[in-house]
XYZ file of N, CA, C and O in Angstrom:
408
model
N 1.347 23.000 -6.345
C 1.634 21.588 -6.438
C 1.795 21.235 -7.923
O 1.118 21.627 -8.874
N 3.230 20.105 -7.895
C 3.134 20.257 -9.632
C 2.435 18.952 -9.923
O 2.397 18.017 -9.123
N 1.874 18.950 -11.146
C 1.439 18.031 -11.923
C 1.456 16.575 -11.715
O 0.480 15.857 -11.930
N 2.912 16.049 -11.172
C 3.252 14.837 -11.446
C 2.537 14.505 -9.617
O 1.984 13.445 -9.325
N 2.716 15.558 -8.720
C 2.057 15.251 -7.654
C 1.001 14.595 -7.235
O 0.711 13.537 -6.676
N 0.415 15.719 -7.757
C -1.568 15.953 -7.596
C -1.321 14.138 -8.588
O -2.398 13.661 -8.230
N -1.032 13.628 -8.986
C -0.848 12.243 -10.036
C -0.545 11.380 -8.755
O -1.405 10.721 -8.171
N 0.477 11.441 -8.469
C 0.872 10.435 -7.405
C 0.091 10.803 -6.265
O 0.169 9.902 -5.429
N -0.775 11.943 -5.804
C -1.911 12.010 -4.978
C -3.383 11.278 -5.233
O -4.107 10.882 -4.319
N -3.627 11.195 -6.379
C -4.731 10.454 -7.111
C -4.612 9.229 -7.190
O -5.694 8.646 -7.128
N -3.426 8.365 -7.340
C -3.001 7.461 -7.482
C -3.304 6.692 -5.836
O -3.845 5.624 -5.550
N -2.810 7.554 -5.143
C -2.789 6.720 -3.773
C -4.381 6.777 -3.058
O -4.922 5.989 -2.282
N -4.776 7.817 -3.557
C -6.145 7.859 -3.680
C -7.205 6.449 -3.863
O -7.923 5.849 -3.064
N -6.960 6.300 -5.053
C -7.562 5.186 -5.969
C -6.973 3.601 -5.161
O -7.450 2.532 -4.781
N -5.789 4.230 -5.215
C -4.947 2.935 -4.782
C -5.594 2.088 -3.436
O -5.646 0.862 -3.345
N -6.185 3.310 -2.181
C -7.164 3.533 -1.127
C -8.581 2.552 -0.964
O -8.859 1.555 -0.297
N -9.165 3.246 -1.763
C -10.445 3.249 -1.892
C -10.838 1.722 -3.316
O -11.844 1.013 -3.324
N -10.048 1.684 -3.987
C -10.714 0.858 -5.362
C -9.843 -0.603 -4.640
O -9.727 -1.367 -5.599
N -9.364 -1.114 -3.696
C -8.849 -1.964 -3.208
C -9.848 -2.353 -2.046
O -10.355 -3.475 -2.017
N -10.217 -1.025 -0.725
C -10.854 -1.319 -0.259
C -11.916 -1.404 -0.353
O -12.419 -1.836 0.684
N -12.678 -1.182 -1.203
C -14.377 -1.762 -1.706
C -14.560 -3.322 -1.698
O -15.572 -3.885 -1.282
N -13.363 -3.996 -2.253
C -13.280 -5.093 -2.996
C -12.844 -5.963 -1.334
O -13.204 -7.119 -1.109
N -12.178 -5.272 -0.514
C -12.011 -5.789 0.971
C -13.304 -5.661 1.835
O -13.457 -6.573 2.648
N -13.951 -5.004 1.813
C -14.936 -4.785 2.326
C -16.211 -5.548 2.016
O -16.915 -6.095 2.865
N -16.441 -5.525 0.653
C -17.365 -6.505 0.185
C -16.970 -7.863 0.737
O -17.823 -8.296 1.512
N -15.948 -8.639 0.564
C -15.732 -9.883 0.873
C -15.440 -10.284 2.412
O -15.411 -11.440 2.832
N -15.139 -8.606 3.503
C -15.292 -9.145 4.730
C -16.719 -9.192 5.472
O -16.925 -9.531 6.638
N -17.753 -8.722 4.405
C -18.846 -8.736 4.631
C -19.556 -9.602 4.971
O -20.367 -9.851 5.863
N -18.819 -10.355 3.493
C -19.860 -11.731 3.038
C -19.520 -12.968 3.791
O -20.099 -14.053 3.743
N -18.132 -12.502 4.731
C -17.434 -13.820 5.180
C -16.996 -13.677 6.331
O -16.100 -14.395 6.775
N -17.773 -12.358 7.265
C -18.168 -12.863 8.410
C -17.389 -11.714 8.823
O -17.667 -11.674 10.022
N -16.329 -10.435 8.536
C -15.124 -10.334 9.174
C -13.944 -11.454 9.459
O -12.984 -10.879 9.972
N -13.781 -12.426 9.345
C -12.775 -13.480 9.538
C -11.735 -13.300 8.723
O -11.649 -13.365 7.497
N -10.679 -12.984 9.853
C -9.086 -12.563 9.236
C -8.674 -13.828 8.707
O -8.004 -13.826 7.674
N -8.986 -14.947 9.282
C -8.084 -16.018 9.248
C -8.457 -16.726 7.661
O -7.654 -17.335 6.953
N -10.620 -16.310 7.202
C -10.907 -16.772 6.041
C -10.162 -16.042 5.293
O -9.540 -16.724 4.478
N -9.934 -14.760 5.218
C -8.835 -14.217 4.108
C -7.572 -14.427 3.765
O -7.001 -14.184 2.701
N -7.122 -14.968 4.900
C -5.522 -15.499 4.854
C -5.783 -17.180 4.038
O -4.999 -17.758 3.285
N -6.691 -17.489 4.353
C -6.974 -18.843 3.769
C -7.461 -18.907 2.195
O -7.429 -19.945 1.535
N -8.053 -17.252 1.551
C -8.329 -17.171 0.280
C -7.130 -16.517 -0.273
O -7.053 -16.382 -1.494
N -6.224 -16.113 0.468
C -5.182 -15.655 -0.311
C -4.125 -16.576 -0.810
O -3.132 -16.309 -1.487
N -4.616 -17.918 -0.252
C -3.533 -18.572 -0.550
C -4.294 -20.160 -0.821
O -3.987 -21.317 -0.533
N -5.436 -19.502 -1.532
C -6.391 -20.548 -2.105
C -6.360 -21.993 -3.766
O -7.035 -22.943 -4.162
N -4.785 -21.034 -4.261
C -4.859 -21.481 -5.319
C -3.256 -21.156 -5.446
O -2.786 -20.356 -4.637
N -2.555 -21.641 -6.257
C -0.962 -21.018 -6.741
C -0.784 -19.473 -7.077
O 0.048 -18.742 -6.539
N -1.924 -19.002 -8.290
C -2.016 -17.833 -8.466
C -1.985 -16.892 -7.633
O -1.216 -15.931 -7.634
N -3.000 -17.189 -6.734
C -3.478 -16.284 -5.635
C -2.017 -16.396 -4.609
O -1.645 -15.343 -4.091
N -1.289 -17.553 -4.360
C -0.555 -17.611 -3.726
C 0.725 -16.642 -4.170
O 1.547 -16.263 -3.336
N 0.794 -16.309 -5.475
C 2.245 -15.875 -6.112
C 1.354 -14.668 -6.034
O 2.175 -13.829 -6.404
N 0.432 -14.102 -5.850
C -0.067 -12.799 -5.953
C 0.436 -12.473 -4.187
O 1.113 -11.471 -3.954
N 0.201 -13.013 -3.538
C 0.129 -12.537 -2.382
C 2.019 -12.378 -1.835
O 2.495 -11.572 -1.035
N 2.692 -13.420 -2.589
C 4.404 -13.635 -2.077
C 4.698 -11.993 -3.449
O 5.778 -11.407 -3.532
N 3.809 -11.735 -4.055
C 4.658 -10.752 -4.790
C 4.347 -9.654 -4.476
O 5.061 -8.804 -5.009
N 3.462 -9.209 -3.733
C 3.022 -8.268 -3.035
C 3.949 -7.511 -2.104
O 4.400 -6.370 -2.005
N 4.073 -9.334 -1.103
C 4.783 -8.973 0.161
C 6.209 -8.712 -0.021
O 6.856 -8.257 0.922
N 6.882 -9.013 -1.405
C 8.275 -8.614 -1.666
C 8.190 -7.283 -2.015
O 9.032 -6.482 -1.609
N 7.095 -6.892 -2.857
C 7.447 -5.135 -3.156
C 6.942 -4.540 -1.538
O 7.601 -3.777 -0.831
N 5.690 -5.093 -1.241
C 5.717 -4.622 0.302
C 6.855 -4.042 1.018
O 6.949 -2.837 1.255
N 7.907 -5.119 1.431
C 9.300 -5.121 1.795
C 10.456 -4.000 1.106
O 11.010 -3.088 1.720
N 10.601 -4.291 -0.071
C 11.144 -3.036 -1.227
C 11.103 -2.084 -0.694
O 11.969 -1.440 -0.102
N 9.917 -1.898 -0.894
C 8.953 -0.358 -0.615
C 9.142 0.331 0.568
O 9.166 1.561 0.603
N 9.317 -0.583 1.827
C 9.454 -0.220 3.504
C 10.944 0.048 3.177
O 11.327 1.209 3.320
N 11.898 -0.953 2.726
C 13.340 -0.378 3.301
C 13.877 0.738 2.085
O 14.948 1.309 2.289
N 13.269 0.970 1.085
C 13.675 2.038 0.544
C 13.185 3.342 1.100
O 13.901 4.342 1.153
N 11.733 3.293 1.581
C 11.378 4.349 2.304
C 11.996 4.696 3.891
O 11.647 5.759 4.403
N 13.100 3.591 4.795
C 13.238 3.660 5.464
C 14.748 4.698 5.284
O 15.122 5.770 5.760
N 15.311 3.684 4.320
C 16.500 4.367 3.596
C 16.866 5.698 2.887
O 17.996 6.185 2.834
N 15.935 6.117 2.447
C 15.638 7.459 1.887
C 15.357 8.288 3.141
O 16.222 9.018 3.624
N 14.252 8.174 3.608
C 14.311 9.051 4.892
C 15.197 9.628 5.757
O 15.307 10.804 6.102
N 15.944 8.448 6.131
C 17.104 8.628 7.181
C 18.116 9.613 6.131
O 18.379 10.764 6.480
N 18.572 9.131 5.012
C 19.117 10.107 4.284
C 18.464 11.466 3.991
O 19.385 12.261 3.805
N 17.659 11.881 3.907
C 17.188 12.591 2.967
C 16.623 13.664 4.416
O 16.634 14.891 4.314
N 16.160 12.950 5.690
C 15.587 13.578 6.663
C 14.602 13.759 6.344
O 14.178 14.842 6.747
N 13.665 12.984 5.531
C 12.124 13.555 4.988
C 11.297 12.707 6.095
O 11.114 11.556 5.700
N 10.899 12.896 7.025
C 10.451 11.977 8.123
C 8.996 11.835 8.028
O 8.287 11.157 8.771
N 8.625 12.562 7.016
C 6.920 12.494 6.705
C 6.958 11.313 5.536
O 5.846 10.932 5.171
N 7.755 10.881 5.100
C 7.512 9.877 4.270
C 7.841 8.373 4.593
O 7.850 7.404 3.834
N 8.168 8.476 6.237
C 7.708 7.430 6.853
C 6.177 6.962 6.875
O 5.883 5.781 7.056
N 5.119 8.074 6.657
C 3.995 7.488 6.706
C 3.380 6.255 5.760
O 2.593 5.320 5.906
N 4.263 6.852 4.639
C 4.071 5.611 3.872
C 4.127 3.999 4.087
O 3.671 3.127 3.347
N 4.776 3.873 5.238
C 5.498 2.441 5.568
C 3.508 1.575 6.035
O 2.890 0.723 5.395
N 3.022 2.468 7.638
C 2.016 1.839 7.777
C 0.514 2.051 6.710
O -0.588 1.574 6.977
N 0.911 3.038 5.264
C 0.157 2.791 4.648
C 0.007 1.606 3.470
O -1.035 1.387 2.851
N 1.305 0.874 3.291
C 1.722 0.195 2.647
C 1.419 -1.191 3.246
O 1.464 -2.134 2.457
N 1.064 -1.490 4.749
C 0.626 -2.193 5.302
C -0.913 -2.544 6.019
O -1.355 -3.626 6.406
N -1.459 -1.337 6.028
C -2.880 -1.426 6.848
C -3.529 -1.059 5.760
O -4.723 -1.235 6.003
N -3.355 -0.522 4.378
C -4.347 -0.363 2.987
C -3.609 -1.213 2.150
O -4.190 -2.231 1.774
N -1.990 -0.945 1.623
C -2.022 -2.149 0.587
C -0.588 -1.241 -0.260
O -0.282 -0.068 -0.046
N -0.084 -1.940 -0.966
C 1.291 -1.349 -1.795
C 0.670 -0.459 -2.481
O 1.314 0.546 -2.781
N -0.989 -0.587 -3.000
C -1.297 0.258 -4.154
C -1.628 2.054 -3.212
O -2.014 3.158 -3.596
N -1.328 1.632 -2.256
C -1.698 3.436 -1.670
C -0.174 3.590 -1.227
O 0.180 4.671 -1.698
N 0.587 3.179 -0.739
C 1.836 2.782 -0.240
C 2.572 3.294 -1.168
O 3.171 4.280 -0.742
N 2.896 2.946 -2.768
C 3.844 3.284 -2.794
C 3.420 4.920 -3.909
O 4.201 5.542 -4.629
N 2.516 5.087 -3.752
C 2.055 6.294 -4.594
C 2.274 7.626 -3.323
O 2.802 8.730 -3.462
N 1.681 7.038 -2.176
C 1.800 7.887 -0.984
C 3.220 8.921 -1.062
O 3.414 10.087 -1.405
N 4.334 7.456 -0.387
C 5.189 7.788 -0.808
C 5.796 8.760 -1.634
O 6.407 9.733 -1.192
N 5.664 8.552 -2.609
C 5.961 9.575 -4.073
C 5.788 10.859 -3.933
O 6.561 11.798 -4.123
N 4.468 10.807 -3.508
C 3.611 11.948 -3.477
C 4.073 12.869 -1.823
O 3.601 13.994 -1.659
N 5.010 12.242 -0.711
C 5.190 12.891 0.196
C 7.013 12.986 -0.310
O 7.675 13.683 0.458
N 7.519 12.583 -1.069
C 8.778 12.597 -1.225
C 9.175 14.417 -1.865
O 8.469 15.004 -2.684
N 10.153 14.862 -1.373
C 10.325 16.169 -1.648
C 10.683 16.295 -3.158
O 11.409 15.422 -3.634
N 10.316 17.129 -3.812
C 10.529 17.185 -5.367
C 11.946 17.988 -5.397
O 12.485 18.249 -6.472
């Protein structure tokens, strides 16, 4: 495995785990309630342009990986799509990378 891999493996790694601590702590404290998180994400402008800029690279991220695939026939780097959604862009788009053929 070369270098830049095992990188974009660490990355999605981190990307994983240092996101979900910070999810976990706060579904702790707030009951599990999906609906309180949707309501802190969009608690303030900031938080609001954090969350609309997310969901645009979110988007990016899915149809380039959808697009590449179909070209490329790399069908394992579809996994990236529901990791980009059920953990977060920061495992999503490193995943990606890291399953894309060198």
């Amino acid at each position: 495995m070369t270098p830049i891999r095992i990188l974009w493996l660490v990355l999605a790694v981190w990307g994983t785990i240092h996101p979900m601590y910070w999810f976990i702590t706060w579904f702790m404290e707030n009951e599990w309630s999906i609906m309180a998180m949707v309501d802190a994400w969009h608690a303030n402008a900031a938080t609001s342009g954090l969350v609309w800029d997310l969901t645009v690279a979110a988007v990016t991220l899915t149809l380039w990986v959808i697009i590449e695939s179909i070209r490329t026939r790399n069908w394992r780097g579809l996994l990236a799509i529901p990791a980009t959604y059920c953990i977060g862009v920061s495992c999503g788009l490193p995943l990606y990378l890291f399953l894309r053929r060198g």
